[in-house]
Amino acid sequence: MKIKILGTGTCVPSLQRSSSSYLVQTKQLNILIDVGPSVVRRLLEYGFTTRDIDVIILTHFHVDHTADLSTFLFASNYDVEARAKELSVLGGDGLHDFYRGLLAVYPWLLPRSYEISLREMSKGTLNKGGLVITTAQMEHNNESIGVRVEERKSVTFSGDTDYTKNLVELASGTDLLIAECSFPERKVDGHLNLEILQKIVDEANPKRVLISHLYPEWDDFSGVLHAPYLLGEDGMEIEV
Ligand SMILES: [Zn+2]
Ligand SMILES: [Zn+2]
């Protein structure tokens, strides 16, 4: 599996960091984890188009994780290059309402040339294209989920979250944990800092940890991160 880091940022506009989104490339599927603002453009920068994506997983509905879903769906209807293959969208509770709301505001997003399938799975396991996709409820919003994608190896995404045993379980022994760590030190409800992330890492024992969802405070971070940590940067590619 190859993971392309499309964005490591937040709601704070930044030229260096697009909002947190990731592309998981497996033998059979390309999975987009979150679709924050400017991520459709990031895909192009890194040599992909919206038509390369088979599955979109939304960790929750905050704007920095979903704003470009409308861009994605609108582009899929552009008749010169209209999408033909099915698009699967997976999310937590309320995904259907979220999608209906989007169509109420933007009726032009209704798929014209392809099928879209929505699935709400706040906790569960799904076999798709030779992969096992597992989700668990996170500690951020009602609909927040973490996601583990497993082929022979595994990658686990925390989405936005505070400390929760569900993340420890989901990430247990994973080859790569892509974890939100919004702030190095400051503790904000619903998010992690390095100290709390370390507790999760101690308990879940992932082999590598990529730190993402980075607020501007990280620009002034002068500490040193040791293995298993990697500080996320947009454009990184990691193989597991
Ligand atoms: Zn966020
Ligand atoms: Zn959020």
mmCIF file of C-alpha atoms and ligand atoms in Angstrom:
data_model
loop_
_atom_site.group_PDB
_atom_site.id
_atom_site.type_symbol
_atom_site.label_atom_id
_atom_site.label_comp_id
_atom_site.label_asym_id
_atom_site.label_seq_id
_atom_site.Cartn_x
_atom_site.Cartn_y
_atom_site.Cartn_z
ATOM 1 C CA MET A 1 0.000 0.000 0.000
ATOM 2 C CA LYS A 2 1.143 3.495 -0.792
ATOM 3 C CA ILE A 3 -0.099 6.507 1.093
ATOM 4 C CA LYS A 4 0.199 9.946 -0.457
ATOM 5 C CA ILE A 5 -0.126 12.790 2.006
ATOM 6 C CA LEU A 6 -2.367 15.347 0.276
ATOM 7 C CA GLY A 7 -2.679 17.693 3.229
ATOM 8 C CA THR A 8 -1.435 18.012 6.787
ATOM 9 C CA GLY A 9 -3.201 21.228 7.781
ATOM 10 C CA THR A 10 -6.395 22.393 9.427
ATOM 11 C CA CYS A 11 -9.058 25.079 9.009
ATOM 12 C CA VAL A 12 -6.282 27.713 9.074
ATOM 13 C CA PRO A 13 -5.469 28.738 5.482
ATOM 14 C CA SER A 14 -1.868 27.893 4.663
ATOM 15 C CA LEU A 15 0.249 27.779 1.510
ATOM 16 C CA GLN A 16 2.347 24.956 2.963
ATOM 17 C CA ARG A 17 -0.378 22.758 4.375
ATOM 18 C CA SER A 18 -3.677 21.906 2.709
ATOM 19 C CA SER A 19 -6.374 20.619 5.020
ATOM 20 C CA SER A 20 -5.810 17.047 6.186
ATOM 21 C CA SER A 21 -6.489 14.521 3.438
ATOM 22 C CA TYR A 22 -4.737 11.349 2.294
ATOM 23 C CA LEU A 23 -4.760 9.018 -0.683
ATOM 24 C CA VAL A 24 -4.412 5.275 -0.057
ATOM 25 C CA GLN A 25 -3.367 3.354 -3.162
ATOM 26 C CA THR A 26 -3.844 -0.401 -3.086
ATOM 27 C CA LYS A 27 -3.714 -3.023 -5.831
ATOM 28 C CA GLN A 28 -7.381 -2.621 -6.661
ATOM 29 C CA LEU A 29 -8.587 0.635 -5.127
ATOM 30 C CA ASN A 30 -7.698 4.267 -4.619
ATOM 31 C CA ILE A 31 -9.212 5.535 -1.397
ATOM 32 C CA LEU A 32 -9.426 9.208 -0.515
ATOM 33 C CA ILE A 33 -9.528 9.829 3.214
ATOM 34 C CA ASP A 34 -11.258 13.215 3.698
ATOM 35 C CA VAL A 35 -11.706 15.861 1.031
ATOM 36 C CA GLY A 36 -10.697 19.162 2.585
ATOM 37 C CA PRO A 37 -10.449 22.482 0.750
ATOM 38 C CA SER A 38 -8.053 22.434 -2.257
ATOM 39 C CA VAL A 39 -7.594 18.675 -2.125
ATOM 40 C CA VAL A 40 -8.971 18.175 -5.635
ATOM 41 C CA ARG A 41 -6.218 20.493 -6.842
ATOM 42 C CA ARG A 42 -3.669 18.662 -4.706
ATOM 43 C CA LEU A 43 -4.646 15.421 -6.479
ATOM 44 C CA LEU A 44 -3.747 17.028 -9.812
ATOM 45 C CA GLU A 45 -0.444 18.318 -8.448
ATOM 46 C CA TYR A 46 0.462 14.775 -7.471
ATOM 47 C CA GLY A 47 -0.609 13.201 -10.772
ATOM 48 C CA PHE A 48 -4.128 11.980 -10.007
ATOM 49 C CA THR A 49 -7.608 13.053 -11.073
ATOM 50 C CA THR A 50 -10.985 12.642 -9.422
ATOM 51 C CA ARG A 51 -11.666 9.742 -11.804
ATOM 52 C CA ASP A 52 -8.838 7.743 -10.209
ATOM 53 C CA ILE A 53 -10.717 7.655 -6.900
ATOM 54 C CA ASP A 54 -12.919 4.644 -6.113
ATOM 55 C CA VAL A 55 -13.825 5.288 -2.489
ATOM 56 C CA ILE A 56 -14.103 8.419 -0.361
ATOM 57 C CA ILE A 57 -14.103 8.062 3.420
ATOM 58 C CA LEU A 58 -15.145 11.067 5.485
ATOM 59 C CA THR A 59 -13.826 10.980 9.046
ATOM 60 C CA HIS A 60 -16.360 13.705 9.949
ATOM 61 C CA PHE A 61 -18.196 16.613 8.373
ATOM 62 C CA HIS A 62 -16.147 19.622 9.514
ATOM 63 C CA VAL A 63 -15.411 21.950 6.606
ATOM 64 C CA ASP A 64 -11.652 21.304 6.670
ATOM 65 C CA HIS A 65 -12.412 17.616 5.975
ATOM 66 C CA THR A 66 -15.261 17.860 3.459
ATOM 67 C CA ALA A 67 -15.316 21.212 1.618
ATOM 68 C CA ASP A 68 -13.959 19.796 -1.647
ATOM 69 C CA LEU A 69 -16.525 16.983 -1.789
ATOM 70 C CA SER A 70 -18.756 19.418 -3.680
ATOM 71 C CA THR A 71 -15.824 20.335 -5.972
ATOM 72 C CA PHE A 72 -15.178 16.622 -6.519
ATOM 73 C CA LEU A 73 -18.821 15.779 -7.347
ATOM 74 C CA PHE A 74 -19.290 18.828 -9.591
ATOM 75 C CA ALA A 75 -16.144 17.952 -11.555
ATOM 76 C CA SER A 76 -17.422 14.376 -11.926
ATOM 77 C CA ASN A 77 -20.398 15.736 -13.924
ATOM 78 C CA TYR A 78 -18.292 17.749 -16.389
ATOM 79 C CA ASP A 79 -19.538 16.190 -19.613
ATOM 80 C CA VAL A 80 -16.264 16.085 -21.538
ATOM 81 C CA GLU A 81 -14.687 13.853 -18.913
ATOM 82 C CA ALA A 82 -17.756 12.668 -17.029
ATOM 83 C CA ARG A 83 -17.211 9.975 -14.464
ATOM 84 C CA ALA A 84 -18.469 6.507 -15.409
ATOM 85 C CA LYS A 85 -17.428 4.241 -12.553
ATOM 86 C CA GLU A 86 -19.282 3.969 -9.292
ATOM 87 C CA LEU A 87 -18.201 6.140 -6.374
ATOM 88 C CA SER A 88 -18.508 4.747 -2.853
ATOM 89 C CA VAL A 89 -18.686 7.195 0.024
ATOM 90 C CA LEU A 90 -18.293 5.959 3.558
ATOM 91 C CA GLY A 91 -18.812 8.003 6.705
ATOM 92 C CA GLY A 92 -20.221 8.026 10.194
ATOM 93 C CA ASP A 93 -23.765 8.659 11.415
ATOM 94 C CA GLY A 94 -25.596 11.287 9.396
ATOM 95 C CA LEU A 95 -23.795 10.760 6.097
ATOM 96 C CA HIS A 96 -27.077 10.472 4.194
ATOM 97 C CA ASP A 97 -28.382 13.720 5.737
ATOM 98 C CA PHE A 98 -25.089 15.443 4.989
ATOM 99 C CA TYR A 99 -25.265 14.376 1.331
ATOM 100 C CA ARG A 100 -28.931 15.383 1.034
ATOM 101 C CA GLY A 101 -28.057 18.784 2.515
ATOM 102 C CA LEU A 102 -25.267 19.240 0.006
ATOM 103 C CA LEU A 103 -27.648 18.434 -2.862
ATOM 104 C CA ALA A 104 -30.222 20.856 -1.459
ATOM 105 C CA VAL A 105 -27.672 23.677 -1.692
ATOM 106 C CA TYR A 106 -25.975 22.432 -4.869
ATOM 107 C CA PRO A 107 -28.484 20.426 -6.955
ATOM 108 C CA TRP A 108 -25.883 20.246 -9.744
ATOM 109 C CA LEU A 109 -23.932 17.689 -7.732
ATOM 110 C CA LEU A 110 -26.460 14.919 -8.393
ATOM 111 C CA PRO A 111 -24.481 12.279 -10.333
ATOM 112 C CA ARG A 112 -25.407 12.247 -14.018
ATOM 113 C CA SER A 113 -23.285 9.522 -15.538
ATOM 114 C CA TYR A 114 -22.327 7.291 -12.609
ATOM 115 C CA GLU A 115 -23.707 5.660 -9.486
ATOM 116 C CA ILE A 116 -22.908 6.876 -6.002
ATOM 117 C CA SER A 117 -23.313 4.589 -2.992
ATOM 118 C CA LEU A 118 -23.367 5.951 0.542
ATOM 119 C CA ARG A 119 -22.707 3.882 3.608
ATOM 120 C CA GLU A 120 -22.884 4.958 7.238
ATOM 121 C CA MET A 121 -20.524 2.877 9.335
ATOM 122 C CA SER A 122 -19.546 4.499 12.609
ATOM 123 C CA LYS A 123 -18.339 1.142 13.896
ATOM 124 C CA GLY A 124 -17.783 -1.955 11.841
ATOM 125 C CA THR A 125 -15.815 -3.825 9.239
ATOM 126 C CA LEU A 126 -16.171 -3.966 5.493
ATOM 127 C CA ASN A 127 -14.408 -6.120 2.891
ATOM 128 C CA LYS A 128 -13.799 -4.263 -0.329
ATOM 129 C CA GLY A 129 -11.432 -4.890 -3.230
ATOM 130 C CA GLY A 130 -9.250 -7.291 -1.231
ATOM 131 C CA LEU A 131 -9.101 -4.869 1.689
ATOM 132 C CA VAL A 132 -10.500 -4.875 5.169
ATOM 133 C CA ILE A 133 -11.770 -1.448 6.201
ATOM 134 C CA THR A 134 -12.590 -1.017 9.889
ATOM 135 C CA THR A 135 -14.092 2.055 11.501
ATOM 136 C CA ALA A 136 -14.580 3.100 15.106
ATOM 137 C CA GLN A 137 -16.175 6.084 16.800
ATOM 138 C CA MET A 138 -13.735 8.846 17.760
ATOM 139 C CA GLU A 139 -13.978 11.577 20.393
ATOM 140 C CA HIS A 140 -14.577 14.778 18.438
ATOM 141 C CA ASN A 141 -18.036 15.056 16.872
ATOM 142 C CA ASN A 142 -21.130 12.841 16.838
ATOM 143 C CA GLU A 143 -20.182 11.421 13.471
ATOM 144 C CA SER A 144 -16.395 11.243 13.922
ATOM 145 C CA ILE A 145 -14.754 7.994 12.957
ATOM 146 C CA GLY A 146 -11.249 6.600 12.813
ATOM 147 C CA VAL A 147 -10.410 4.274 9.921
ATOM 148 C CA ARG A 148 -8.095 1.295 9.561
ATOM 149 C CA VAL A 149 -7.295 -0.006 6.067
ATOM 150 C CA GLU A 150 -5.657 -3.408 5.927
ATOM 151 C CA GLU A 151 -4.257 -5.413 3.047
ATOM 152 C CA ARG A 152 -1.292 -7.460 4.234
ATOM 153 C CA LYS A 153 -0.101 -4.362 6.082
ATOM 154 C CA SER A 154 -2.265 -1.720 7.675
ATOM 155 C CA VAL A 155 -2.634 2.026 7.929
ATOM 156 C CA THR A 156 -4.846 3.669 10.536
ATOM 157 C CA PHE A 157 -6.246 7.205 10.431
ATOM 158 C CA SER A 158 -7.351 8.883 13.639
ATOM 159 C CA GLY A 159 -9.318 11.661 11.950
ATOM 160 C CA ASP A 160 -9.845 14.469 14.442
ATOM 161 C CA THR A 161 -10.072 13.137 17.968
ATOM 162 C CA ASP A 162 -9.300 13.470 21.627
ATOM 163 C CA TYR A 163 -7.973 10.513 23.634
ATOM 164 C CA THR A 164 -10.208 7.456 23.307
ATOM 165 C CA LYS A 165 -9.726 3.740 23.932
ATOM 166 C CA ASN A 166 -11.418 3.184 20.562
ATOM 167 C CA LEU A 167 -8.388 4.699 18.834
ATOM 168 C CA VAL A 168 -6.022 2.563 20.911
ATOM 169 C CA GLU A 169 -7.930 -0.542 19.801
ATOM 170 C CA LEU A 170 -8.253 0.513 16.183
ATOM 171 C CA ALA A 171 -4.560 1.377 15.881
ATOM 172 C CA SER A 172 -3.289 -1.610 17.834
ATOM 173 C CA GLY A 173 -0.101 -2.931 16.199
ATOM 174 C CA THR A 174 -0.788 -1.020 12.975
ATOM 175 C CA ASP A 175 2.086 -0.490 10.542
ATOM 176 C CA LEU A 176 1.382 3.211 10.182
ATOM 177 C CA LEU A 177 -0.780 5.453 12.343
ATOM 178 C CA ILE A 178 -1.629 8.785 10.747
ATOM 179 C CA ALA A 179 -2.627 10.717 13.802
ATOM 180 C CA GLU A 180 -3.973 14.133 14.352
ATOM 181 C CA CYS A 181 -1.780 16.089 16.744
ATOM 182 C CA SER A 182 -3.240 19.547 16.416
ATOM 183 C CA PHE A 183 -0.836 21.249 18.821
ATOM 184 C CA PRO A 184 2.571 20.304 20.219
ATOM 185 C CA GLU A 185 1.660 21.354 23.773
ATOM 186 C CA ARG A 186 -1.621 23.225 24.048
ATOM 187 C CA LYS A 187 -4.537 20.965 24.960
ATOM 188 C CA VAL A 188 -7.843 21.706 23.275
ATOM 189 C CA ASP A 189 -10.960 19.579 23.805
ATOM 190 C CA GLY A 190 -11.543 17.164 20.941
ATOM 191 C CA HIS A 191 -7.918 17.220 19.769
ATOM 192 C CA LEU A 192 -4.568 15.695 20.691
ATOM 193 C CA ASN A 193 -1.243 17.160 21.677
ATOM 194 C CA LEU A 194 2.079 15.311 21.817
ATOM 195 C CA GLU A 195 1.669 14.217 25.417
ATOM 196 C CA ILE A 196 -1.726 12.582 24.867
ATOM 197 C CA LEU A 197 -0.663 11.121 21.534
ATOM 198 C CA GLN A 198 2.310 9.499 23.305
ATOM 199 C CA LYS A 199 -0.124 7.787 25.688
ATOM 200 C CA ILE A 200 -2.037 6.378 22.696
ATOM 201 C CA VAL A 201 1.214 5.267 21.044
ATOM 202 C CA ASP A 202 2.380 3.571 24.266
ATOM 203 C CA GLU A 203 -0.900 1.648 24.450
ATOM 204 C CA ALA A 204 -1.439 0.839 20.745
ATOM 205 C CA ASN A 205 2.162 0.230 19.738
ATOM 206 C CA PRO A 206 2.010 1.298 16.080
ATOM 207 C CA LYS A 207 5.226 0.741 14.095
ATOM 208 C CA ARG A 208 5.306 4.262 12.691
ATOM 209 C CA VAL A 209 3.342 7.409 13.489
ATOM 210 C CA LEU A 210 2.850 10.267 11.065
ATOM 211 C CA ILE A 211 1.778 13.438 12.845
ATOM 212 C CA SER A 212 -0.757 15.501 10.931
ATOM 213 C CA HIS A 213 -3.611 18.044 11.274
ATOM 214 C CA LEU A 214 -1.034 20.623 12.282
ATOM 215 C CA TYR A 215 -2.027 24.091 13.464
ATOM 216 C CA PRO A 216 0.411 26.991 12.890
ATOM 217 C CA GLU A 217 1.880 26.493 16.384
ATOM 218 C CA TRP A 218 3.832 23.624 14.852
ATOM 219 C CA ASP A 219 5.764 26.155 12.732
ATOM 220 C CA ASP A 220 7.518 27.291 15.927
ATOM 221 C CA PHE A 221 8.109 23.796 17.273
ATOM 222 C CA SER A 222 11.753 23.441 18.177
ATOM 223 C CA GLY A 223 11.667 20.011 19.840
ATOM 224 C CA VAL A 224 13.072 16.868 18.280
ATOM 225 C CA LEU A 225 10.794 14.012 17.297
ATOM 226 C CA HIS A 226 12.216 10.505 17.569
ATOM 227 C CA ALA A 227 11.038 7.228 16.079
ATOM 228 C CA PRO A 228 8.298 6.115 15.674
ATOM 229 C CA TYR A 229 7.285 9.720 14.917
ATOM 230 C CA LEU A 230 7.441 11.478 11.560
ATOM 231 C CA LEU A 231 6.266 15.064 11.176
ATOM 232 C CA GLY A 232 3.829 15.186 8.257
ATOM 233 C CA GLU A 233 4.435 17.365 5.211
ATOM 234 C CA ASP A 234 2.161 17.725 2.198
ATOM 235 C CA GLY A 235 3.379 15.595 -0.708
ATOM 236 C CA MET A 236 5.068 12.876 1.356
ATOM 237 C CA GLU A 237 4.652 9.331 0.128
ATOM 238 C CA ILE A 238 4.860 6.422 2.533
ATOM 239 C CA GLU A 239 4.818 2.761 1.671
ATOM 240 C CA VAL A 240 3.639 0.176 4.177
HETATM 241 ZN ZN ZN B 1 -10.046 19.149 11.394
HETATM 242 ZN ZN ZN B 2 -12.869 18.494 13.155
#
